[in-house]
Coordinates of C-alpha atoms and ligand atoms in Angstrom, one line a residue:
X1 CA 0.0 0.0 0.0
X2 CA 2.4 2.2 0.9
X3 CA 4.6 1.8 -2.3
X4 CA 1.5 2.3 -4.3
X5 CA 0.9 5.2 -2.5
X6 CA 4.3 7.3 -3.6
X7 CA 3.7 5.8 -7.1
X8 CA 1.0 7.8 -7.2
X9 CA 2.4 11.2 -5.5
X10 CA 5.1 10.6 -8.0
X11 CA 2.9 10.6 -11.4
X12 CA 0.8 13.6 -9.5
X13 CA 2.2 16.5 -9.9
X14 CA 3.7 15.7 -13.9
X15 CA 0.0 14.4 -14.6
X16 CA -1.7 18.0 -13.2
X17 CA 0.6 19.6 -15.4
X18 CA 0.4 17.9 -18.2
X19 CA -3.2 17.7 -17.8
X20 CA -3.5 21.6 -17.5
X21 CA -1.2 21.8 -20.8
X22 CA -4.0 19.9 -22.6
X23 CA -6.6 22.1 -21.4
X24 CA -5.0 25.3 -22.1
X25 CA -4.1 23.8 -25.7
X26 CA -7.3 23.0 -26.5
X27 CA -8.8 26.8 -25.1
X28 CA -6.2 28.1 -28.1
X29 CA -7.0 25.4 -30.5
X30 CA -11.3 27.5 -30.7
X31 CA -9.4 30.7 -31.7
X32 CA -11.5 31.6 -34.6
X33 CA -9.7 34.7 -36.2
X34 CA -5.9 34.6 -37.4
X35 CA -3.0 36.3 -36.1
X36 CA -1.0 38.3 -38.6
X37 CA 3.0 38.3 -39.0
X38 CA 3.0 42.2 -38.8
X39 CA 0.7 41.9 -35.5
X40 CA 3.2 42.9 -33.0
X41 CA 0.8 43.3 -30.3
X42 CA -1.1 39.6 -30.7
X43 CA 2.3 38.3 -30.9
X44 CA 3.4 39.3 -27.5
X45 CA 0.2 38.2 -26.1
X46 CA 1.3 34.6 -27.6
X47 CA 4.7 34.6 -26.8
X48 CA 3.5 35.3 -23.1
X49 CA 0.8 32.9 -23.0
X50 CA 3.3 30.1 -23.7
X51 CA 5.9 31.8 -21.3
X52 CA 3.1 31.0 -18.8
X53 CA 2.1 28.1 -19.5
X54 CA 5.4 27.0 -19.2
X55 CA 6.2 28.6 -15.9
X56 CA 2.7 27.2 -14.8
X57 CA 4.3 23.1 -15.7
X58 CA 7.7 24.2 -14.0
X59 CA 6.5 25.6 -11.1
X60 CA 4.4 22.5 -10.2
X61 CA 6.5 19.9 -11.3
X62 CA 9.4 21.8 -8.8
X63 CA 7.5 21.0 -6.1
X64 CA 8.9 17.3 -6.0
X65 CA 12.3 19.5 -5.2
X66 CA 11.4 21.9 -2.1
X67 CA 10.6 20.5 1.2
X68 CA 7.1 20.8 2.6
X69 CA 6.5 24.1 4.4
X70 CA 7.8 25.6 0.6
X71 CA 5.1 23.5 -1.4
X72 CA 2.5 25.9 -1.2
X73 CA 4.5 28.9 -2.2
X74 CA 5.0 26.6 -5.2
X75 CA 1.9 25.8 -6.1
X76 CA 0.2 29.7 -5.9
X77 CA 3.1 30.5 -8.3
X78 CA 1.8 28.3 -10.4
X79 CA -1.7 29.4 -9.7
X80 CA -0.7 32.7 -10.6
X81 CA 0.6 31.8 -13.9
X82 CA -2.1 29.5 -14.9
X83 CA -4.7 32.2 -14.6
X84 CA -2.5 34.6 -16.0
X85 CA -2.1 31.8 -19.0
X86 CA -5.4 31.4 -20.0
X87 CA -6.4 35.4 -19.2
X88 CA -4.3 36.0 -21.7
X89 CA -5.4 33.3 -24.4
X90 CA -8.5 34.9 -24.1
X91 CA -7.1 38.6 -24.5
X92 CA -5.0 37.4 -27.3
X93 CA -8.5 35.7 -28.7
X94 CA -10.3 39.5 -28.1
X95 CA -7.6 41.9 -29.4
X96 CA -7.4 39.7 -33.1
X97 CA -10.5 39.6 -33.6
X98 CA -11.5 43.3 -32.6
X99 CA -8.1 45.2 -32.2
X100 CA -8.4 46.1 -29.1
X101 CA -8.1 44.8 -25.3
X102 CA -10.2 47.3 -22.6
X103 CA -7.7 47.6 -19.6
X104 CA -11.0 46.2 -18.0
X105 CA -10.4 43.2 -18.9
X106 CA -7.3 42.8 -17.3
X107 CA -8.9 43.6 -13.7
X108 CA -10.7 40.5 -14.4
X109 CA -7.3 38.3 -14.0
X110 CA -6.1 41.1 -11.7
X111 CA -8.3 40.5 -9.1
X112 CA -7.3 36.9 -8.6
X113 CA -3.5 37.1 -9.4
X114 CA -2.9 40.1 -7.5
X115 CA -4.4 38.7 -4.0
X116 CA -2.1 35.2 -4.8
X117 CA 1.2 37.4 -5.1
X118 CA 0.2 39.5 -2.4
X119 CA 0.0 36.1 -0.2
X120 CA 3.4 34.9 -1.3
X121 CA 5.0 37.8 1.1
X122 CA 2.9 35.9 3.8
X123 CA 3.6 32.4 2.9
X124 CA 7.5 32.8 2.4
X125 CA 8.1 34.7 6.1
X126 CA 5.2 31.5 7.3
X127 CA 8.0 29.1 6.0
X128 CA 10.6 29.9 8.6
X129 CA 8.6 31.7 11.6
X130 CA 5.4 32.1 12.8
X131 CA 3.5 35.3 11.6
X132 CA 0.1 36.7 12.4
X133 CA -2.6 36.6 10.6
X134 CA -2.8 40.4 10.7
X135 CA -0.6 40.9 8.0
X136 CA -2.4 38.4 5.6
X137 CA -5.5 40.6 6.2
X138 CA -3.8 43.9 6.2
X139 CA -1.7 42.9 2.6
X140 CA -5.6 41.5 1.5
X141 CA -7.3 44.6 1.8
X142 CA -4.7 46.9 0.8
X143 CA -4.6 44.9 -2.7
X144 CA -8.5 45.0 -2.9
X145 CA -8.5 48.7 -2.2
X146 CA -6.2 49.3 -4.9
X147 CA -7.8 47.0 -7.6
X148 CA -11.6 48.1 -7.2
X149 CA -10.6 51.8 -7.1
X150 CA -8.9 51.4 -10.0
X151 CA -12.2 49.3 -11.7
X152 CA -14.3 51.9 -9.9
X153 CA -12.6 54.3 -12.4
X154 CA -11.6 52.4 -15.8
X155 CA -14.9 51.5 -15.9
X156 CA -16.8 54.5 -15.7
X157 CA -18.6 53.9 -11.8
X158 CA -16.7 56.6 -10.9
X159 CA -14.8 60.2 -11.8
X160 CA -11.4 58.8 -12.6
X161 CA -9.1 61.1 -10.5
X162 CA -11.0 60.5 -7.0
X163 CA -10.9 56.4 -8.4
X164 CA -7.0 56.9 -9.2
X165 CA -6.2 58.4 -5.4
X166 CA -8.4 55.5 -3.9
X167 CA -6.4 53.2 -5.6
X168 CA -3.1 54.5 -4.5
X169 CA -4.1 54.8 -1.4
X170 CA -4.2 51.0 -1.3
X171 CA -0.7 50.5 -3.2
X172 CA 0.8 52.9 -1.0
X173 CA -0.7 50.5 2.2
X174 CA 0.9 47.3 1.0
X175 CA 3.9 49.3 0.7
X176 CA 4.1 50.4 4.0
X177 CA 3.1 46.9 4.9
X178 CA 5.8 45.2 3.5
X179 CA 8.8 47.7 4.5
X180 CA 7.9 49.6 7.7
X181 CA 5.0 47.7 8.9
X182 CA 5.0 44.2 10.7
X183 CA 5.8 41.9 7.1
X184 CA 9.1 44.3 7.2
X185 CA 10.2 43.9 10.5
X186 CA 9.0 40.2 10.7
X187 CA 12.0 39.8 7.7
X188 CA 14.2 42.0 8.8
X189 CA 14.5 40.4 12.6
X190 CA 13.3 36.7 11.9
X191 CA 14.7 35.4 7.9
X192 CA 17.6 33.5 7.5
X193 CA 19.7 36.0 4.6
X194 CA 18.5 33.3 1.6
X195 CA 14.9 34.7 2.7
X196 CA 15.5 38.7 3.3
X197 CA 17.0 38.8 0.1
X198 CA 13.9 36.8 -1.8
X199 CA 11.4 39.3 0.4
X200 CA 13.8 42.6 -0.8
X201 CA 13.8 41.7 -4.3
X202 CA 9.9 40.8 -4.3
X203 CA 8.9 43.9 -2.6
X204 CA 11.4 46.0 -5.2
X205 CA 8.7 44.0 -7.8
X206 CA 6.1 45.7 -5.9
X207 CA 7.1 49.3 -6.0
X208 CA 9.1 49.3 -9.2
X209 CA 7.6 46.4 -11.7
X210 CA 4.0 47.3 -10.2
X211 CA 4.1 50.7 -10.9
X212 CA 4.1 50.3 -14.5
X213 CA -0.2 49.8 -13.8
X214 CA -1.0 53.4 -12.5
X215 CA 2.0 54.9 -14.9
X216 CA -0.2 53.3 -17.5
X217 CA -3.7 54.5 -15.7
X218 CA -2.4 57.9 -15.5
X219 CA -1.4 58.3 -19.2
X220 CA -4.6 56.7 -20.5
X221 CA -7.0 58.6 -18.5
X222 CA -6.0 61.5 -16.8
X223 CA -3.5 63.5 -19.8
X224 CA -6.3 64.3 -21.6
X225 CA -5.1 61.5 -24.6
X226 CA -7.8 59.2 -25.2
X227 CA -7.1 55.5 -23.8
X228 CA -7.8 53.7 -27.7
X229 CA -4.7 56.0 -28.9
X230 CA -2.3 54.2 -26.8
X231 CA -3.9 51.0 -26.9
X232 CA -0.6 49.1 -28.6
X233 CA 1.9 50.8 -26.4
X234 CA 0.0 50.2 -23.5
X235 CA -0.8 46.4 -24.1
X236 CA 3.0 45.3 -25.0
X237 CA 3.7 47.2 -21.7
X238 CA 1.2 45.9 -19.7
X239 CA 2.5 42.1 -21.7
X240 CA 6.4 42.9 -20.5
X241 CA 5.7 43.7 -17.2
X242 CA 3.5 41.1 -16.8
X243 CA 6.6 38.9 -17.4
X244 CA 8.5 40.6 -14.3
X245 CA 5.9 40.7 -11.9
X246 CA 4.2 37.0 -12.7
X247 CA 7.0 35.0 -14.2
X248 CA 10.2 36.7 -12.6
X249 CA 8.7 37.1 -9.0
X250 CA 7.5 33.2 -9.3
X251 CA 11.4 32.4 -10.3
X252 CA 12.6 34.3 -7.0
X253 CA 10.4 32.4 -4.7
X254 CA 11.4 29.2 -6.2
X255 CA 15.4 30.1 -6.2
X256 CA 15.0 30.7 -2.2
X257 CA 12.5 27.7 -1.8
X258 CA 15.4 25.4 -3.6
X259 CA 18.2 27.2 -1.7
X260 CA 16.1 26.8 1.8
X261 CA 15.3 23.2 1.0
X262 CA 18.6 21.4 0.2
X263 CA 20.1 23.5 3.2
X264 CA 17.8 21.3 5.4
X265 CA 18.0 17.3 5.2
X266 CA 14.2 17.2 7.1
X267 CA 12.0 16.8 3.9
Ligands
RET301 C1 0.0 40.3 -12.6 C2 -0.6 41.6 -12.4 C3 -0.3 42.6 -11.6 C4 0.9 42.4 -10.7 C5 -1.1 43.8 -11.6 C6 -0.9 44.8 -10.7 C7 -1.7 46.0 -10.8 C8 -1.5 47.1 -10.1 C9 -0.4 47.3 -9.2 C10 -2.4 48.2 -10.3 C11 -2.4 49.4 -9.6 C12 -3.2 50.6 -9.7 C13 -3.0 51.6 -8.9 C14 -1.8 51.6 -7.9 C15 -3.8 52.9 -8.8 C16 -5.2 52.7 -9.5 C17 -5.1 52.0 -10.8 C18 -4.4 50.6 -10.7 C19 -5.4 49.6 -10.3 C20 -3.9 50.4 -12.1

């Protein structure tokens, strides 16, 4: 029984990924319109679908590698680049067939990828100490303050200047959260150096990699240009940064996991 048993966690992990490969595959395979050569927009929404898809098959299947209390930092990595993956199918799907993207569609993914990176600060300083669940809810409702301000305003529910403050108002939280408040001091008097330097570099994601969003809010609404004239700059901006702040951040949680895990023989 019990050899059966880690047969089977052994083909896990590879099947759920391979499994997910064949889903996402098959969402691309209904695309009805065509993506040109010249299309330099819907081919950076390709390229980073298959970026995430592949990050989503690595980051589960790297799992097998990290010892247990860094398995679930794993798996929202991969969470995060799954829905990211098959957001951007669709996008992808949206902007061939009609040349454009709404930046409201994007709050749609947003709103679940956002909260999962938020939570990685949470899970990595949970991997070595214990930490309150205070700062869960605290970096949870700074995140939802800034995404549904900024809907609040991209949609039209609301003017978009008082939307824009609201929003920042939430970034500006999380900030504080995870260099002054308790998430800051919890890393800078508890982790071992692999971990400050993962929670340094993720929170530099946050303030410079994130800010890319609001730059891009500003421009579009609040300069007087009209959001469709930018629509191309705006969407292979909002694709590369995308990379940093899904893909890259994913890659620095796993390099400390790794590092944290073969330091330790207790699996
Ligand atoms: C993977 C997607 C990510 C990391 C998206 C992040 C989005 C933001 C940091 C958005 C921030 C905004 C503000 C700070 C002000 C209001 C407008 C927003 C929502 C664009």
């Amino acid at each position: 029984m019990q050899i059966k048993m880690n047969w089977l966690k052994s083909i896990a992990s590879p099947a759920i990924a391979l499994g997910l490969l064949f889903g996402v595959s098959q969402a691309s395979a209904n695309a009805g319109a065509v993506l040109k050569p010249e299309d330099f927009v819907g081919i950076s929404f390709w390229l980073i679908s298959m970026a995430l898809v592949a990050s989503t098959a690595f980051f589960f299947l790297e799992r097998d590698r990290v010892s247990a209390k860094w398995k679930t930092s794993l798996t929202v990595s991969g969470l995060v680049t799954l829905v990211a993956a098959v957001h951007y199918f669709y996008m992808r799907e949206v902007w061939v067939a009609t040349g454009s993207t709404p930046t409201v569609f994007r709050y749609i993914d947003w709103l679940i990828t956002v909260p999962l990176l938020m939570i990685e600060f949470y899970l990595i300083l949970s991997a070595i100490t214990k930490v309150p669940a205070g700062v869960f809810w605290r970096l949870m409702i700074g995140t939802l303050v800034m995404l549904v301000g900024g809907y609040l305003g991209e949609a039209g529910y609301m003017a978009v200047l008082p939307a824009f403050i609201i929003g920042m108002v939430g970034w500006a939280y999380i900030l504080y959260e995870i260099f002054m408040g308790e998430a800051g001091k919890i890393n800078a008097n508890s982790a071992p150096a692999s971990v400050q330097s993962a929670f340094n570099t993720m929170r530099l994601i946050v303030t410079i990699g994130w800010a890319i969003y609001p730059l891009g809010y500003f421009f579009g609404y609040l300069t007087g240009s009209s959001p469709e004239s930018s629509a191309n700059a705006l969407n292979i901006i909002y694709n590369l940064a995308d990379v940093l702040n899904k893909i890259a951040f994913g890659l620095i949680i796993w390099t400390v996991a790794v590092k944290e895990s073969e330091g330790h023989s207790h699996k």
